[in-house]
Each structure stands twice: as structure tokens, then as C-alpha cells.
Amino acid sequence: MSKIKAAIFASGTGSNFEAIMETEHLACDIALLVCDQSSAGVIAKADKYGIPAFVFDAKQFPDKTAYEKAIIDRLEESEVSWIFLAGYMRIAGPTLLNRYEGRIVNIHPSLLPAFPGMDAIGQAYRAGVKTTGVTVHFIDEGIDTGPIIAQEEVAILQDDTEESLTKRVHKVEHQLYPKVINQLLQTK
Ligand code: GRF
């Protein structure tokens, strides 16, 4: 039986992309990378794993609907049925949300609903909270909102720097995301 095909959407360095690719017994085949930044490090990582990349420049399209239609065409060509966002810096619109309803998942480096948006690890560090973490959630039209699937806590230690905290949060992300992907797909 062939595996479910999924796409990863990412705009950055792609450490989560890599963690997913390195997972033994992943319950899906990663069929495509979708990326909106032509200089993103994740593109070279996709190349290394032989994953085709759809790299687009949103400015070349009249609006979000138009570029999301182009993305959907490419996803359908690759028979993608699930989307995993990993550092994708765009808010999905109704075109993409409706086509992949209930099958678009994001990872965010905080315990949502605390610290949504950019620089979530820095936000938590500067706020002086004792615990932050990682959230995997279904997306909606908001910024880091939508039903939560899984969370894991990360303690902020007395002698943590933002850098040491960032490392620990990312380590948790890299373990949690593949685990949650497998749990989600195995119950389908
Ligand atoms: C991760 O911290 C993820 O939670 C957030 O963006 C970051 C992407 O990092 N949404 P990377 O590109 O996977 O290294």
C-alpha cells in the first residue's frame, strides 16, 4: 500500500524539515517542499533529500488567492493530502484552508495561546516565565491559532540564555513534530 503524501511548507533554515526527513518509519512520504523565500536554507535541505521544491515569490501574484491557487495546483500534481507547516511565514487564506480543511498542521515554539507570532522563544525568555514549550496545532485564518493537537513543556532555567533556551526548544520540536505527524496519520 502506498503511503499518504504530504508537503512541508517552510520559509527558513529547515531544521524541522530535516528532523521530519530523518525520522525512521514516518507515516507519510514527503512529496514536496513549498517555500516562499528563494534564499531559504530549507531549499538546499530539500535538494539533499531529493524532495522537489515549489519556490514562489508572492509579489509575482496579484493576491493571496492567486498564489494559493498556484500552490494547490502543485500540491495536486504531487497528490499531496496533508500539509505540515514548519516555519512557513505566511498566513493561510480561505483558498488553501478550504481545499485542505482539517489537514494543515503547524508547529510553534511556545505553549500557545501564550506568545504567538514572531520570536516566540525570545518573547517567553524576556517575559521571565518559568516554563515555555512547543505546540503542534491545526491552523485557521489566525496567527498561531486553531485547535491544539499536542504540547510539550520546556523549563526556562535560572542560568538559561536566549540561545541555550532556543536550542532546547528546537530539540523538543524536532522530536515532537514527527511523533505527532505519525499519530495523526496512523489514526486516519
Ligand atoms: C520553528 O521554531 C517553528 O516552530 C517555527 O519556525 C521555526 C522554524 O525553524 N514555526 P526551522 O526552519 O525548522 O529550523
CSV table of C-alpha atoms and ligand atoms in Angstrom, one decimal:
chain,number,residue,atom,x,y,z
A,1,MET,CA,0.0,0.0,0.0
A,2,SER,CA,1.4,3.4,-0.9
A,3,LYS,CA,1.9,6.0,1.9
A,4,ILE,CA,-0.1,9.2,2.3
A,5,LYS,CA,1.7,12.0,0.6
A,6,ALA,CA,2.4,15.2,2.5
A,7,ALA,CA,4.0,18.6,1.8
A,8,ILE,CA,6.1,20.7,4.1
A,9,PHE,CA,5.8,24.4,3.9
A,10,ALA,CA,8.8,26.3,5.2
A,11,SER,CA,10.5,29.7,4.8
A,12,GLY,CA,13.6,29.3,7.0
A,13,THR,CA,16.6,27.1,7.8
A,14,GLY,CA,14.6,23.9,7.8
A,15,SER,CA,15.8,22.2,10.9
A,16,ASN,CA,12.2,20.8,11.4
A,17,PHE,CA,12.1,19.8,7.8
A,18,GLU,CA,15.4,17.9,8.3
A,19,ALA,CA,14.1,16.3,11.6
A,20,ILE,CA,11.0,15.0,9.7
A,21,MET,CA,13.1,13.7,6.8
A,22,GLU,CA,15.4,11.9,9.3
A,23,THR,CA,12.5,10.1,11.0
A,24,GLU,CA,12.5,6.4,10.7
A,25,HIS,CA,9.1,4.9,9.8
A,26,LEU,CA,7.4,8.2,9.0
A,27,ALA,CA,3.8,7.5,8.2
A,28,CYS,CA,3.8,9.6,5.1
A,29,ASP,CA,6.0,10.4,2.1
A,30,ILE,CA,7.2,14.0,1.9
A,31,ALA,CA,6.4,14.7,-1.7
A,32,LEU,CA,7.0,18.4,-1.9
A,33,LEU,CA,8.5,21.4,-0.2
A,34,VAL,CA,6.6,24.7,-0.6
A,35,CYS,CA,8.8,27.8,0.1
A,36,ASP,CA,8.2,31.5,-0.3
A,37,GLN,CA,11.8,32.6,0.1
A,38,SER,CA,14.2,31.9,-2.7
A,39,SER,CA,17.2,32.2,-0.3
A,40,ALA,CA,15.9,30.0,2.4
A,41,GLY,CA,18.3,27.3,3.7
A,42,VAL,CA,15.5,24.7,3.6
A,43,ILE,CA,15.7,24.6,-0.2
A,44,ALA,CA,19.2,23.1,-0.1
A,45,LYS,CA,18.0,20.6,2.5
A,46,ALA,CA,15.1,19.5,0.2
A,47,ASP,CA,17.7,19.1,-2.6
A,48,LYS,CA,19.9,16.9,-0.3
A,49,TYR,CA,16.9,14.6,0.3
A,50,GLY,CA,15.8,14.7,-3.3
A,51,ILE,CA,12.5,16.4,-2.5
A,52,PRO,CA,11.1,18.6,-5.2
A,53,ALA,CA,10.6,22.2,-4.1
A,54,PHE,CA,7.9,24.7,-5.3
A,55,VAL,CA,9.5,28.0,-4.6
A,56,PHE,CA,7.3,31.0,-5.3
A,57,ASP,CA,7.5,34.8,-4.9
A,58,ALA,CA,4.2,36.1,-3.6
A,59,LYS,CA,4.9,39.5,-5.2
A,60,GLN,CA,4.7,37.9,-8.6
A,61,PHE,CA,1.0,37.1,-8.0
A,62,PRO,CA,-1.9,39.7,-7.8
A,63,ASP,CA,-3.1,38.4,-4.4
A,64,LYS,CA,-3.1,35.6,-1.9
A,65,THR,CA,-5.9,33.7,-3.7
A,66,ALA,CA,-3.8,33.6,-6.8
A,67,TYR,CA,-0.6,32.3,-5.2
A,68,GLU,CA,-2.6,29.8,-3.1
A,69,LYS,CA,-4.3,28.5,-6.3
A,70,ALA,CA,-0.8,28.0,-7.8
A,71,ILE,CA,0.3,26.2,-4.7
A,72,ILE,CA,-2.8,24.0,-4.8
A,73,ASP,CA,-2.1,23.1,-8.4
A,74,ARG,CA,1.4,22.0,-7.5
A,75,LEU,CA,0.1,20.0,-4.4
A,76,GLU,CA,-2.5,18.2,-6.5
A,77,GLU,CA,0.1,17.4,-9.1
A,78,SER,CA,2.1,15.7,-6.4
A,79,GLU,CA,-1.1,14.1,-4.9
A,80,VAL,CA,-0.5,15.7,-1.5
A,81,SER,CA,-3.2,15.2,1.0
A,82,TRP,CA,-1.6,16.7,4.2
A,83,ILE,CA,0.3,19.9,4.8
A,84,PHE,CA,2.8,20.4,7.6
A,85,LEU,CA,4.0,23.9,8.2
A,86,ALA,CA,7.4,24.3,9.7
A,87,GLY,CA,8.5,27.9,9.9
A,88,TYR,CA,6.3,29.0,7.0
A,89,MET,CA,5.9,32.7,7.4
A,90,ARG,CA,2.6,33.3,5.6
A,91,ILE,CA,-0.9,33.2,7.0
A,92,ALA,CA,-3.0,30.7,5.0
A,93,GLY,CA,-6.1,32.2,3.4
A,94,PRO,CA,-9.5,30.6,2.7
A,95,THR,CA,-8.4,29.2,-0.7
A,96,LEU,CA,-5.8,26.9,0.9
A,97,LEU,CA,-7.8,26.3,4.2
A,98,ASN,CA,-10.9,25.2,2.3
A,99,ARG,CA,-9.1,22.8,0.0
A,100,TYR,CA,-7.1,21.2,2.8
A,101,GLU,CA,-9.6,21.6,5.6
A,102,GLY,CA,-8.5,19.8,8.8
A,103,ARG,CA,-5.3,18.6,7.2
A,104,ILE,CA,-3.0,21.6,7.7
A,105,VAL,CA,-0.8,21.4,10.8
A,106,ASN,CA,1.7,23.9,12.3
A,107,ILE,CA,4.4,23.8,14.9
A,108,HIS,CA,5.0,26.8,17.1
A,109,PRO,CA,7.8,27.3,19.7
A,110,SER,CA,5.7,28.3,22.7
A,111,LEU,CA,2.8,26.9,24.8
A,112,LEU,CA,0.0,28.5,22.8
A,113,PRO,CA,-2.0,30.6,23.3
A,114,ALA,CA,1.0,32.2,25.0
A,115,PHE,CA,3.5,34.0,22.8
A,116,PRO,CA,2.0,33.7,19.3
A,117,GLY,CA,3.7,35.3,16.3
A,118,MET,CA,7.3,36.0,15.6
A,119,ASP,CA,10.2,35.3,18.0
A,120,ALA,CA,8.1,33.2,20.4
A,121,ILE,CA,11.2,31.9,22.2
A,122,GLY,CA,12.6,35.4,22.8
A,123,GLN,CA,9.1,36.6,23.9
A,124,ALA,CA,8.9,33.9,26.5
A,125,TYR,CA,12.5,34.5,27.6
A,126,ARG,CA,12.1,38.2,28.0
A,127,ALA,CA,8.7,37.8,29.8
A,128,GLY,CA,10.6,35.9,32.5
A,129,VAL,CA,8.2,32.9,32.6
A,130,LYS,CA,9.5,29.7,34.1
A,131,THR,CA,8.0,27.4,31.5
A,132,THR,CA,7.6,27.6,27.8
A,133,GLY,CA,7.4,24.8,25.2
A,134,VAL,CA,6.2,23.7,21.9
A,135,THR,CA,2.7,23.4,20.4
A,136,VAL,CA,1.5,21.4,17.4
A,137,HIS,CA,-1.9,22.6,16.2
A,138,PHE,CA,-4.3,22.7,13.2
A,139,ILE,CA,-4.3,26.1,11.6
A,140,ASP,CA,-7.1,28.5,10.9
A,141,GLU,CA,-7.0,32.0,9.5
A,142,GLY,CA,-5.4,33.5,12.6
A,143,ILE,CA,-1.8,33.8,13.6
A,144,ASP,CA,-0.8,30.7,15.5
A,145,THR,CA,-4.4,29.9,16.5
A,146,GLY,CA,-6.5,26.8,15.7
A,147,PRO,CA,-7.2,23.6,17.6
A,148,ILE,CA,-4.2,22.3,19.7
A,149,ILE,CA,-3.1,18.8,19.0
A,150,ALA,CA,-0.1,18.4,21.3
A,151,GLN,CA,2.1,20.4,23.6
A,152,GLU,CA,5.3,19.7,25.4
A,153,GLU,CA,6.8,21.9,28.1
A,154,VAL,CA,10.3,23.2,28.3
A,155,ALA,CA,11.5,24.7,31.6
A,156,ILE,CA,13.3,28.0,31.5
A,157,LEU,CA,16.3,27.5,33.8
A,158,GLN,CA,17.9,30.1,36.0
A,159,ASP,CA,21.1,30.3,34.0
A,160,ASP,CA,19.5,30.0,30.5
A,161,THR,CA,20.5,32.5,27.9
A,162,GLU,CA,18.1,33.0,25.0
A,163,GLU,CA,20.5,30.9,22.9
A,164,SER,CA,20.5,27.9,25.3
A,165,LEU,CA,16.8,28.1,25.6
A,166,THR,CA,16.4,28.2,21.8
A,167,LYS,CA,18.5,25.1,21.5
A,168,ARG,CA,16.4,23.1,23.9
A,169,VAL,CA,13.1,24.3,22.4
A,170,HIS,CA,14.2,23.3,19.0
A,171,LYS,CA,15.3,19.9,20.2
A,172,VAL,CA,11.8,19.3,21.6
A,173,GLU,CA,10.3,20.5,18.3
A,174,HIS,CA,12.4,18.0,16.3
A,175,GLN,CA,11.2,15.1,18.5
A,176,LEU,CA,7.6,16.2,18.9
A,177,TYR,CA,6.6,17.1,15.3
A,178,PRO,CA,7.5,13.7,13.7
A,179,LYS,CA,5.8,11.9,16.6
A,180,VAL,CA,2.6,13.9,16.2
A,181,ILE,CA,2.6,13.5,12.4
A,182,ASN,CA,2.7,9.8,12.8
A,183,GLN,CA,0.0,9.8,15.5
A,184,LEU,CA,-2.3,11.9,13.2
A,185,LEU,CA,-1.8,9.8,10.1
A,186,GLN,CA,-2.0,6.5,11.8
A,187,THR,CA,-5.4,7.3,13.2
A,188,LYS,CA,-6.6,8.1,9.6
B,1,GRF,C1,10.5,26.7,14.4
B,1,GRF,O1,10.8,27.2,15.6
B,1,GRF,C2,9.0,26.5,14.2
B,1,GRF,O2,8.3,26.2,15.4
B,1,GRF,C3,8.6,27.9,13.9
B,1,GRF,O3,9.6,28.4,13.0
B,1,GRF,C4,10.8,27.7,13.3
B,1,GRF,C5,11.3,27.1,12.0
B,1,GRF,O4,12.6,26.6,12.2
B,1,GRF,N1,7.2,28.0,13.3
B,1,GRF,P1,13.3,25.7,11.2
B,1,GRF,O5,13.3,26.4,9.8
B,1,GRF,O6,12.5,24.4,11.1
B,1,GRF,O7,14.7,25.5,11.7
